[in-house]
Coordinates of C-alpha atoms and ligand atoms in Angstrom, one line a residue:
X1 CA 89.7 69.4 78.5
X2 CA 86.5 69.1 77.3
X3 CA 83.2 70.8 79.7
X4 CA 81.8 68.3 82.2
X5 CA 80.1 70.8 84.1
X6 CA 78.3 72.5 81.4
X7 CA 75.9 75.1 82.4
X8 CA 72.8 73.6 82.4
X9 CA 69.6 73.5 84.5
X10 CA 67.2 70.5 85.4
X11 CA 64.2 70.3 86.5
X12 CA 63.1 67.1 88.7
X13 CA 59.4 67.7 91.0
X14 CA 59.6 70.6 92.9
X15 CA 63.8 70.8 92.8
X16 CA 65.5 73.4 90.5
X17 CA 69.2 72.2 89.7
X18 CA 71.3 74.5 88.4
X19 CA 74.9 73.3 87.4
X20 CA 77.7 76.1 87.4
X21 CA 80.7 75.7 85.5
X22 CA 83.1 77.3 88.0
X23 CA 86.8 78.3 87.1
X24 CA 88.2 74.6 86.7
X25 CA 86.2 72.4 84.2
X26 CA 86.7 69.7 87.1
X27 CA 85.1 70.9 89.9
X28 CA 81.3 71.3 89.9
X29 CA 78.9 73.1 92.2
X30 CA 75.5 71.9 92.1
X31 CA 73.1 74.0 93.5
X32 CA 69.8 73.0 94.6
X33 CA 67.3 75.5 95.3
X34 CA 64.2 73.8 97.3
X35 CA 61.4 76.1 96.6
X36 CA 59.2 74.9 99.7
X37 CA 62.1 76.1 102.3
X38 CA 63.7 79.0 100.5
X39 CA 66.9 77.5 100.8
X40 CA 70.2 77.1 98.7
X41 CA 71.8 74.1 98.9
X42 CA 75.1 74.0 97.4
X43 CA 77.0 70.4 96.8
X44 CA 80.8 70.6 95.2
X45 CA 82.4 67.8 93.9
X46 CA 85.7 67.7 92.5
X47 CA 86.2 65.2 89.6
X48 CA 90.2 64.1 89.7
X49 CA 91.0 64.0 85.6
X50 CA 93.6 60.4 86.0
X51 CA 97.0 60.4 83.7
X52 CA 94.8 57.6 81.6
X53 CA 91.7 60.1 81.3
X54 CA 89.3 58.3 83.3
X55 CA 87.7 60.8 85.8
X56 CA 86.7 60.2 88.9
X57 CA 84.6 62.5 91.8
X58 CA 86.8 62.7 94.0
X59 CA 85.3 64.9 96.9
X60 CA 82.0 65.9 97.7
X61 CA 80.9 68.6 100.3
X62 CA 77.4 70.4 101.3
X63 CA 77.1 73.5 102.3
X64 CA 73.7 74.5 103.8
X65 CA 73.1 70.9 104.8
X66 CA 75.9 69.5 106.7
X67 CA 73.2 66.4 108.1
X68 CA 73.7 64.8 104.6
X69 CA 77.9 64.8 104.7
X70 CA 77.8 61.3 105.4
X71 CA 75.5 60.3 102.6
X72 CA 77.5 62.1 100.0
X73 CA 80.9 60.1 101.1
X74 CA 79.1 57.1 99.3
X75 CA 79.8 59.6 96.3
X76 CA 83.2 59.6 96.1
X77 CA 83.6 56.7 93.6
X78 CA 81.5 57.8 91.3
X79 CA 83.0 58.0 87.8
X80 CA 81.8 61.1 86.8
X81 CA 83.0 60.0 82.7
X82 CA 79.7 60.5 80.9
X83 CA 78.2 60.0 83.7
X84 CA 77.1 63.7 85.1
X85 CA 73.2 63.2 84.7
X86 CA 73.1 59.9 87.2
X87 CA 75.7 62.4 89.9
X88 CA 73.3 64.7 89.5
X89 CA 70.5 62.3 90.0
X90 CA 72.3 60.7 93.3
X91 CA 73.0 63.6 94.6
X92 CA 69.5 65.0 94.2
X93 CA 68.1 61.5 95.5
X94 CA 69.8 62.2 98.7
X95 CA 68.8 65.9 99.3
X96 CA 65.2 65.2 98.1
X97 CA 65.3 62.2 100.6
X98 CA 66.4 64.4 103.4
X99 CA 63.7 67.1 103.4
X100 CA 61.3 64.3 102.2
X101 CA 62.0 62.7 105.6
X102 CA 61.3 65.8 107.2
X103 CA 58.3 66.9 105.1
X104 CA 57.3 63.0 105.4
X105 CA 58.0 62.0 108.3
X106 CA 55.6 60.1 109.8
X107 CA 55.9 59.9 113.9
X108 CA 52.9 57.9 114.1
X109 CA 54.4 54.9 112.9
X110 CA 57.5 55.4 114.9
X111 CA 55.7 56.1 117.9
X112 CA 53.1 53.2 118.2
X113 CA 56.3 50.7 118.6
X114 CA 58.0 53.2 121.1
X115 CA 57.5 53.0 124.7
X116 CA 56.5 55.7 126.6
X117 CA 58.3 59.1 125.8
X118 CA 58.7 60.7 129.0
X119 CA 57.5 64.5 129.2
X120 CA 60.7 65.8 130.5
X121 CA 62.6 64.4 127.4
X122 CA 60.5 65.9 125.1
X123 CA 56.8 67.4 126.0
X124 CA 56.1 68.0 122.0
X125 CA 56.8 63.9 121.5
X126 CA 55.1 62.8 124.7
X127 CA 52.1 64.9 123.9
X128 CA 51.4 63.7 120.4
X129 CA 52.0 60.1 121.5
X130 CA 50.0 60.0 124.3
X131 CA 46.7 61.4 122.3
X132 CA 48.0 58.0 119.6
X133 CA 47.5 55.9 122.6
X134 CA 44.5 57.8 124.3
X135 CA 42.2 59.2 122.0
X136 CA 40.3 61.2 125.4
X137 CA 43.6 63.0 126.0
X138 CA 43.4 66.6 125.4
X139 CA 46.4 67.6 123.5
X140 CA 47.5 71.4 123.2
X141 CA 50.6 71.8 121.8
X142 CA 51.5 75.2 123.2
X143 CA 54.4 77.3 120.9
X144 CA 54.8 80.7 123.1
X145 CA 56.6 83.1 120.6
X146 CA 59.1 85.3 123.2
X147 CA 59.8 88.8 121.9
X148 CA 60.7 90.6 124.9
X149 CA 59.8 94.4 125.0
X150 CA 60.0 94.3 121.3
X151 CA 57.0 92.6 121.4
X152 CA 54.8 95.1 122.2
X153 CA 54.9 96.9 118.7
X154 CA 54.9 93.5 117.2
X155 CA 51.4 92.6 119.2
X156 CA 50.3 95.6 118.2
X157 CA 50.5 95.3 114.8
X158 CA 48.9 92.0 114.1
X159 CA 46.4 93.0 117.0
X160 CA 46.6 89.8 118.8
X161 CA 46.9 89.3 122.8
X162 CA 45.0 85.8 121.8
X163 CA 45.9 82.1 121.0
X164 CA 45.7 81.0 118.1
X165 CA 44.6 78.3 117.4
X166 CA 45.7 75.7 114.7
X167 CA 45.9 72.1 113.8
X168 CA 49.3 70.3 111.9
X169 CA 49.8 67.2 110.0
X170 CA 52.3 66.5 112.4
X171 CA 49.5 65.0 114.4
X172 CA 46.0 66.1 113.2
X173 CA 44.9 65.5 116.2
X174 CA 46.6 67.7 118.7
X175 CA 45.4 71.3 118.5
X176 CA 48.6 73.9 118.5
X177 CA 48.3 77.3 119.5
X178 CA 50.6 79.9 119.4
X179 CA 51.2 83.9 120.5
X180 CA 53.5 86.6 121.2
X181 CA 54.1 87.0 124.2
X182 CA 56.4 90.5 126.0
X183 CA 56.0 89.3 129.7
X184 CA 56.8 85.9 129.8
X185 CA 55.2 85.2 133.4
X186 CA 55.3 81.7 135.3
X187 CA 52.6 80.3 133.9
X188 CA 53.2 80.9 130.5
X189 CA 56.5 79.6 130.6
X190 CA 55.9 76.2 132.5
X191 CA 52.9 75.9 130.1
X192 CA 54.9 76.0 126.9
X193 CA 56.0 73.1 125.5
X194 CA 58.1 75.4 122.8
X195 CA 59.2 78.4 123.6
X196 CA 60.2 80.4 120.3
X197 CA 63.0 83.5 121.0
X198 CA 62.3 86.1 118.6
X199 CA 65.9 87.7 119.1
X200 CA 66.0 91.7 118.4
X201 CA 67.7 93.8 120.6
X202 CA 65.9 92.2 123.6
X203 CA 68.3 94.9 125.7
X204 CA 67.2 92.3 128.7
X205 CA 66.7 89.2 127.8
X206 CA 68.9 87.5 131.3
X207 CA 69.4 84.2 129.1
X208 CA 71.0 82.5 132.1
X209 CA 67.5 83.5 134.1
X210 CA 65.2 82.0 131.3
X211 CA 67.9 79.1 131.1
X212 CA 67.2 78.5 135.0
X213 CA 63.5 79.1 134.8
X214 CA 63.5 76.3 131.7
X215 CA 60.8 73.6 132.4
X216 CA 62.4 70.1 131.3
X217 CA 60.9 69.4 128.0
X218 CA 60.3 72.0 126.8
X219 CA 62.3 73.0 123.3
X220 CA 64.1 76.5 122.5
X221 CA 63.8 77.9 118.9
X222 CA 66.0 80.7 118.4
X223 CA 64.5 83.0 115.6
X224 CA 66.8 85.9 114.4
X225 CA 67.3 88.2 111.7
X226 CA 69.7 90.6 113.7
X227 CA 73.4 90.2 113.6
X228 CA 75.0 88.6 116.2
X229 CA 77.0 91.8 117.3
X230 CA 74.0 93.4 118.4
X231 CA 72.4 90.5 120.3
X232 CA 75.6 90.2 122.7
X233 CA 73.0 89.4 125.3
X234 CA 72.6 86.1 123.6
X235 CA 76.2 85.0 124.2
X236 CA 76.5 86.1 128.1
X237 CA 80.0 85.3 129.8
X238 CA 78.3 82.5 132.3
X239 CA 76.5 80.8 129.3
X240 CA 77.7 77.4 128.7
X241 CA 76.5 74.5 126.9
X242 CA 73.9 74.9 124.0
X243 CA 70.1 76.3 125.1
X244 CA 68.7 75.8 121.5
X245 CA 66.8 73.0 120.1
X246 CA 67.1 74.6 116.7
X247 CA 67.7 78.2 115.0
X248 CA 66.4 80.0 112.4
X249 CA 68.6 82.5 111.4
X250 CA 70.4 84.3 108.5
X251 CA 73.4 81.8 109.5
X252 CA 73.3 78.7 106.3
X253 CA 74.5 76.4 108.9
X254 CA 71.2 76.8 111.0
X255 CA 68.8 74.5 111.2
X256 CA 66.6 76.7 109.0
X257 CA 68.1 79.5 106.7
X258 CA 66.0 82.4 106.6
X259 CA 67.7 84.6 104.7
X260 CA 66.3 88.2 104.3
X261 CA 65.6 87.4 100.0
X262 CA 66.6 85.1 97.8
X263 CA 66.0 83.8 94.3
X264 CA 63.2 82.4 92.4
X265 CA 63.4 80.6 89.4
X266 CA 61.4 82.9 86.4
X267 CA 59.0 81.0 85.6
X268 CA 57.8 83.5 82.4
X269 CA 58.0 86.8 80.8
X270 CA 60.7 88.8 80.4
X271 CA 63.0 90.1 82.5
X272 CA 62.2 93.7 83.7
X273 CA 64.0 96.4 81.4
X274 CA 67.1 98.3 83.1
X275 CA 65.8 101.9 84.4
X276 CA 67.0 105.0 82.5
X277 CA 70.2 106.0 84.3
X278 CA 70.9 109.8 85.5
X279 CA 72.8 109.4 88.7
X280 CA 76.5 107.2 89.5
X281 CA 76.4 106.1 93.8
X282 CA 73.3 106.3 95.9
X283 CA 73.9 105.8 99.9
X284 CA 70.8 105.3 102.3
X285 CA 71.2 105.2 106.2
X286 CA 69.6 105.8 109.5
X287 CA 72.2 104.9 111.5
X288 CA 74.8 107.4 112.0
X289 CA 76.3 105.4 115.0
X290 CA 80.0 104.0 115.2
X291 CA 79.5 100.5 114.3
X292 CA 81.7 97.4 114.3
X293 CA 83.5 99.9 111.5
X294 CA 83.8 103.3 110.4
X295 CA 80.8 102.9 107.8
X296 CA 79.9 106.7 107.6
X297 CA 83.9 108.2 108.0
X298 CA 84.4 105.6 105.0
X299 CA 81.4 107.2 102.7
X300 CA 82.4 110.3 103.8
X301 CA 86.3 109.2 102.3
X302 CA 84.6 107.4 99.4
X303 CA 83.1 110.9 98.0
X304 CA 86.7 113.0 98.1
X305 CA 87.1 110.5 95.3
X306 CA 83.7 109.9 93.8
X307 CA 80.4 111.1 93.4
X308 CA 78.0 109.6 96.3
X309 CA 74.6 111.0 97.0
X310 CA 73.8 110.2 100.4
X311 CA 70.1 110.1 102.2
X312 CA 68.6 109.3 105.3
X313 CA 69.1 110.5 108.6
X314 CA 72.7 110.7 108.2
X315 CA 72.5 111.9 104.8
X316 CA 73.0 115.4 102.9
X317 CA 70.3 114.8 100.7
X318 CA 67.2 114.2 103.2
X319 CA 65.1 111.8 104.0
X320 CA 63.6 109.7 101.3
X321 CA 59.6 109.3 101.9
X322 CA 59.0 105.4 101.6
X323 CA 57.3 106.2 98.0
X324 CA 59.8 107.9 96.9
X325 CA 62.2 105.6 97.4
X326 CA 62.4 103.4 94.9
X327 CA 62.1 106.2 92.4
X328 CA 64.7 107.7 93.6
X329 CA 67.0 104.7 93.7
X330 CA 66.0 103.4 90.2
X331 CA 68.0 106.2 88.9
X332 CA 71.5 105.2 89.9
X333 CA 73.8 103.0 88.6
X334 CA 74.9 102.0 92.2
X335 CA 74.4 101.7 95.3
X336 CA 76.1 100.9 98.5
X337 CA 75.2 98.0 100.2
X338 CA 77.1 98.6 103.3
X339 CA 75.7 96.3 106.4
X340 CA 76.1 98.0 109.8
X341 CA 78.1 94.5 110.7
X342 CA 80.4 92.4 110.1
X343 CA 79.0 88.7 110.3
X344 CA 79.0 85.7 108.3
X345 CA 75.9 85.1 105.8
X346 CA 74.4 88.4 107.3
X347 CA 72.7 90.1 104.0
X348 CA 70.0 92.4 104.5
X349 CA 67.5 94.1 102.5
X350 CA 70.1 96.4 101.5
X351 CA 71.5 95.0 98.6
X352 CA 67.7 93.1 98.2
X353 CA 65.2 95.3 98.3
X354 CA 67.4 98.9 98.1
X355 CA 69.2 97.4 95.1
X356 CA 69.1 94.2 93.2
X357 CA 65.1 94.6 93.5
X358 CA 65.0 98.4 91.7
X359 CA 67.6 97.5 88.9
X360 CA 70.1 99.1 90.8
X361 CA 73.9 97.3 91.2
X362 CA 75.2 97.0 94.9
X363 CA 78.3 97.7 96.5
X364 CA 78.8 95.3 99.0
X365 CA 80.5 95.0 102.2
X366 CA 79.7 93.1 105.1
X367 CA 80.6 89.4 105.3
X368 CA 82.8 87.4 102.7
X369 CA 82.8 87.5 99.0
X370 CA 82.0 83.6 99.3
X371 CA 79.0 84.0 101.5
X372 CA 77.9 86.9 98.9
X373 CA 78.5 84.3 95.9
X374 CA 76.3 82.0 97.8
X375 CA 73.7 84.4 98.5
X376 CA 73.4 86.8 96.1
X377 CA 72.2 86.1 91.9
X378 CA 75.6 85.4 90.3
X379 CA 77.5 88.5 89.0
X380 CA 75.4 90.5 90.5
X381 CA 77.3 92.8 92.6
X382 CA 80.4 94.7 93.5
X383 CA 82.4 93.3 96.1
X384 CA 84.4 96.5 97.6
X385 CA 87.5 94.2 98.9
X386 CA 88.3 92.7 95.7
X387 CA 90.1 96.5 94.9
X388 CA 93.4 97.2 97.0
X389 CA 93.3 101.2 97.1
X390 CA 90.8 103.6 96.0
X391 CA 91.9 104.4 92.8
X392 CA 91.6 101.1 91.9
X393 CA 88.0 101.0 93.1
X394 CA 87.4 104.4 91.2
X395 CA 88.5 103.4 87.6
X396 CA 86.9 100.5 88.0
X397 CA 83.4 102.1 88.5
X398 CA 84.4 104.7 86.1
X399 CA 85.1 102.5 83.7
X400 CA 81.6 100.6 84.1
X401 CA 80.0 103.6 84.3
X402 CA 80.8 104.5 80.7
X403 CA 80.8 100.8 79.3
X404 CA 76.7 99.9 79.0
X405 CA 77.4 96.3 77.4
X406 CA 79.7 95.6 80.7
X407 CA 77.5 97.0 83.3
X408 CA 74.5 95.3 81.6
X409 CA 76.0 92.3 82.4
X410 CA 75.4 92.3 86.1
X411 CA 71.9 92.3 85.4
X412 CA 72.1 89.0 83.1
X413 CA 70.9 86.9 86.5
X414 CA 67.4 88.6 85.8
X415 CA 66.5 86.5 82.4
X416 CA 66.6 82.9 85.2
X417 CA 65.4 84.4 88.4
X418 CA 63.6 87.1 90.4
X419 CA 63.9 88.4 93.8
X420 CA 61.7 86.3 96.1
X421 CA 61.6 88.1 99.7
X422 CA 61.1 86.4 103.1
X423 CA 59.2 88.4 105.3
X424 CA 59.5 87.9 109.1
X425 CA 56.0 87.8 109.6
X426 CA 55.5 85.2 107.5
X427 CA 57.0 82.4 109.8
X428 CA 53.4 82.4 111.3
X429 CA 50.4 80.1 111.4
X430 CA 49.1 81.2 108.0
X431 CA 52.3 81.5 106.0
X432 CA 51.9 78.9 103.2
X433 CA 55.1 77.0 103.2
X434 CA 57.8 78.1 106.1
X435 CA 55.5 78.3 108.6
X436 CA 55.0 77.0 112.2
X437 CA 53.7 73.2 111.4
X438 CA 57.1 73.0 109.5
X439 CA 59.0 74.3 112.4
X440 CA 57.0 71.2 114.7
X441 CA 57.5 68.7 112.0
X442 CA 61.5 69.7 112.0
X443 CA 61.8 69.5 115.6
X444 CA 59.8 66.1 115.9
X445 CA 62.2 64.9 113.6
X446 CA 64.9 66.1 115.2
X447 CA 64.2 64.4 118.3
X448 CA 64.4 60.9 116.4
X449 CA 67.2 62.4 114.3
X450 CA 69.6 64.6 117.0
X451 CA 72.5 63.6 114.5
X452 CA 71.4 65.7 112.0
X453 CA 70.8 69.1 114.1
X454 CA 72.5 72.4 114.2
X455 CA 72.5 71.8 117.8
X456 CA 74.3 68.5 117.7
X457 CA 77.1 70.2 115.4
X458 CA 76.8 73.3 117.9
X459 CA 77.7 72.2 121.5
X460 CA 79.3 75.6 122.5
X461 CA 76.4 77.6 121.6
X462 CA 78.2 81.2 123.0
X463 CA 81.0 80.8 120.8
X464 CA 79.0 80.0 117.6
X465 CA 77.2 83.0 118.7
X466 CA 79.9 84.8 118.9
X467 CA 81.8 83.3 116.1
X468 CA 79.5 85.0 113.1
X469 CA 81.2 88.4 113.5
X470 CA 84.7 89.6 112.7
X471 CA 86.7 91.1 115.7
X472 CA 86.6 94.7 115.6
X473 CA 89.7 94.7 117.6
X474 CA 91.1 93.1 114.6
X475 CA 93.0 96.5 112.3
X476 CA 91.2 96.4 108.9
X477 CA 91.5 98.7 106.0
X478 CA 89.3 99.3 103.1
X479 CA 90.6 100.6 100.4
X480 CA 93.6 101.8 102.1
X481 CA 91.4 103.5 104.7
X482 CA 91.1 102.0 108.4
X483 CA 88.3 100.9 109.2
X484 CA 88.3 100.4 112.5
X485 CA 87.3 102.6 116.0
X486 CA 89.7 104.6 117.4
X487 CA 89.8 105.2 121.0
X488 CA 88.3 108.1 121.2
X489 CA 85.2 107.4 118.8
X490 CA 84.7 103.8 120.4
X491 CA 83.8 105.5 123.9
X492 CA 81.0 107.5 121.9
X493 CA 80.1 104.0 120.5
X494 CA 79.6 102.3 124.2
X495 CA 77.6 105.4 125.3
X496 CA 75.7 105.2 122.6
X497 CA 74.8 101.4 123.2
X498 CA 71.4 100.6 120.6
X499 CA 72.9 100.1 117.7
X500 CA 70.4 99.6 114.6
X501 CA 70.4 99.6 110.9
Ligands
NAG601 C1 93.0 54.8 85.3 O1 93.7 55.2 86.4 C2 93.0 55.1 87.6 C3 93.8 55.6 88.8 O2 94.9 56.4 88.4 C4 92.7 53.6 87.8 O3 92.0 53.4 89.1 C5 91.9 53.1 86.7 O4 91.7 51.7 86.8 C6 92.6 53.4 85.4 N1 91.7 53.0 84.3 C7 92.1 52.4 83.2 C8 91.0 52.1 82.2 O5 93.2 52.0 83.0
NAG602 C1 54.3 90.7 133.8 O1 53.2 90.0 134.3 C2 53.2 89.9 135.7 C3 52.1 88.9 136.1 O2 50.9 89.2 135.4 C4 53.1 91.3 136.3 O3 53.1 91.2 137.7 C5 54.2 92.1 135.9 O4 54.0 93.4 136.3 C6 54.3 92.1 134.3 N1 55.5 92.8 133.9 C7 55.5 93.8 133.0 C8 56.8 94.4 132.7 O5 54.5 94.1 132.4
NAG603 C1 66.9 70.6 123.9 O1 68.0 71.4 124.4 C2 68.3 71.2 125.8 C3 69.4 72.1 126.2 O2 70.5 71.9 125.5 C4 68.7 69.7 126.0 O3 68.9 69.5 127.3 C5 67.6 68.8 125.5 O4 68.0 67.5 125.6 C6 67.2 69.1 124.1 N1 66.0 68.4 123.7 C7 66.0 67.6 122.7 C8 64.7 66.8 122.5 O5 67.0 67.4 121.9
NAG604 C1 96.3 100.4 93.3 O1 96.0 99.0 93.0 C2 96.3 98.6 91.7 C3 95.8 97.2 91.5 O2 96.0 96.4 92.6 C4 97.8 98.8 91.4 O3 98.1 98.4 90.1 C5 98.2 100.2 91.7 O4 99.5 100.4 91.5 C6 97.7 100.7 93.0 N1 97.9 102.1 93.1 C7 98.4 102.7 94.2 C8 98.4 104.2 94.2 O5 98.8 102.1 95.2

């Protein structure tokens, strides 16, 4: 069968393509990578090869942007003989049409033909429409960022206890402000029109209060970059129904994936040169807690069988001052990327900035080997739970570890891309592209266009919640080694509730 997903990468406007020949020559995953979100969007199409050799696309699925399922079904007949540059181009037409809409989305023209948009049923939409019908009206779009007692560290750093003020193409004409905010009194709260949860280990967030407190029309942003399992006070047992108007999370089914890093195209130069190599495993952790699993009792295992060198506060070789760090790191060939849960799409800085950043190869566990393809630069890492037992695990890194042409490979990503990170802070006013006016301009939208929200898809919102994490009651075993609490250490774990990093 000849290639008719070759590798090959297009560029159209501000869209990178990049085609991947995966295992079959008839299936296809296009990836589009839209620079002005930070976001993957990932399209598969399966091209059925017929006994007479025509070929036709037979199946088409997104991931990353379930609101355009229905446009791709148009897709379906599509021969894809000869014809993979115009797939590409419909398929590209309908994802650049999407955020277009967003980006371009122009409420004033809806608006003017609308009648009145009552308060309660939005207070964002009535507000911009009643400054289009009444140029006197004073429009203040309020956004109150909600960050519970984390907030006071937060404030303090960007010295603020101020509004800030602000104007959006959404509607030049409405001024928005926006704040943290730790004590989220009365008045605040019935005079926000959005009210953005900054979700970290609120500790007492009372959801079910804040629901019952919830002026009508006002919208609920749910911003994370925790894991689910510990931000159980998001998913309380009384919560029913779906609070939030949109979320901006880790999760690639949210309405906004913020992912911790991801990938840039390279635009120029060459790639960065692989450090000079001393050391085999590096480990780095603060949190000796139990977790969801036994990280530390399974490092601990991991070195009876091969060399680790473990820092941080539950390490035997110190704590690494933040300039050292990287210097230190740089000189292993590995490292272990081992998130302190278990949740779908949650990738953290450790195998971004601790290893794929410093030239370093990670060891990951955490969520599934398909979220980590989706995520992470291809061949770029070690999944731990492709090996079945530990000696399996060990000649495998042996055997990297003494073949250079073979470990270089995992750093063959680095010629096309570089590490681009995502900081929290920079969802704020200033932030040049994923910042707050996008954040209005998506929910606008999504008021005219429910169908395509996260929240439509998401009725039960406890469950999704919930959902992200694997069951820790659920017997796992890594390499042959269980994993999971036993009684005894899982009473430590409850009295030792803040569980971090
Ligand atoms: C080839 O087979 C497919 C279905 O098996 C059919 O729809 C198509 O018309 C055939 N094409 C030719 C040129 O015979
Ligand atoms: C929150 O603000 C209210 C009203 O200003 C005040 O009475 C209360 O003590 C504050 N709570 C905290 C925890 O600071
Ligand atoms: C926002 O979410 C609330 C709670 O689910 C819902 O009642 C409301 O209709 C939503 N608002 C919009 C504009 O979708
Ligand atoms: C470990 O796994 C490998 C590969 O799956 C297998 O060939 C080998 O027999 C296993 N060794 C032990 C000790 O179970």
């Amino acid at each position: 069968m000849m290639g008719i997903c070759k590798q090959k990468i297009i560029h159209v406007s501000r869209f990178i393509y990049v085609l991947l020949a995966m295992t079959l020559v008839s299936i296809c995953t296009v990836i589009f990578y839209d620079s002005d979100l930070h976001r993957h969007v990932r399209v598969i199409s399966t091209a059925r090869i017929s006994s007479n050799g025509t070929k036709e696309l037979q199946h088409a699925i997104v991931s990353g942007m379930k609101a355009i399922d229905k446009g791709l079904n148009k897709l379906e007949v599509v021969s894809l003989r000869g014809a993979v540059p115009s797939v590409i181009n419909r398929l590209s037409e309908i994802v650049t049409n999407f955020e277009h809409r967003v980006l371009n989305f122009n409420v004033d023209d809806i608006l003017k033909s609308l009648s009145d948009i009552p308060f309660e049923e939005s207070r964002l939409v009535h507000k911009i429409q009643q400054k289009q019908r009444n140029a006197d009206f004073k429009c203040v779009i309020r956004i109150t960022k909600y960050c519970s007692k984390r907030c006071d560290h937060i404030v303090q750093r960007i010295h603020s206890t101020e509004w800030t003020r602000f104007s959006c193409d959404v509607n030049e004409a409405c001024q928005v402000e926006t704040r943290f905010v730790g004590n989220l009194t009365r008045e605040i709260m019935q005079s926000s029109d959005v009210l953005f949860i900054v979700s970290s280990l609120h500790q007492n967030l009372q959801l079910e209060r804040l629901v019952a407190s919830r002026p009508p029309g006002q919208l609920w942003v749910l911003y994370s970059r925790e894991s689910p399992s510990h931000d159980p006070e998001y998913a309380p047992q009384g919560l029913t129904g779906n609070p939030f108007n949109l979320t901006m999370t880790h999760a690639r089914d949210a309405d906004i994936h913020f992912p911790y890093a991801t990938t840039r195209e390279r635009k120029q130069g060459e790639p960065p040169s692989i450090p000079k190599k001393t050391k085999l495993i590096a480990w780095v952790s603060s949190n000796c807690q139990l977790l969801s699993w036994r990280r530390g009792e399974f490092v601990k295992e991991l070195q009876q069988h091969i060399s680790v060198d473990t820092y941080g506060k539950c390490g035997s070789m110190g704590k690494l001052a933040a300039e050292d760090t990287a210097k230190t790191l740089k000189q292993y060939k590995f490292y272990l990327a081992f998130e302190n849960s278990e949740c779908r799409d949650y990738i953290t800085e450790k195998p971004w900035r601790n290893s794929l950043s410093q030239g370093v190869v990670p060891i990951v566990y955490g969520t599934k080997r398909e979220d980590y393809e989706e995520l992470l630069p291809r061949n770029s890492f070690i999944f731990v739970e492709d090996f079945s037992n530990m000696s399996a695990f060990v000649d495998y890194i042996h055997a990297l570890d003494e073949d250079k042409a073979r470990y270089r490979e995992f750093f063959n990503w680095r010629s096309e891309s570089t590490v681009y990170f995502t900081r929290s802070s920079s969802f704020s006013v200033k932030a040049p592209k994923v910042n707050m006016c996008y954040l209005l301009k998506k929910l606008v939208h999504l008021f005219f266009h429910p169908e395509t929200s996260w929240q439509k898809r998401t009725p039960d919102f406890a469950s999704w919640w919930r959902g992200q994490c694997d069951d820790p009651s659920t017997e796992k075993n890594l390499l042959g080694f269980s994993v999971r609490p036993t009684k005894k250490n899982k009473k430590n774990r409850e009295e030792n509730n803040v569980v971090h990093r």
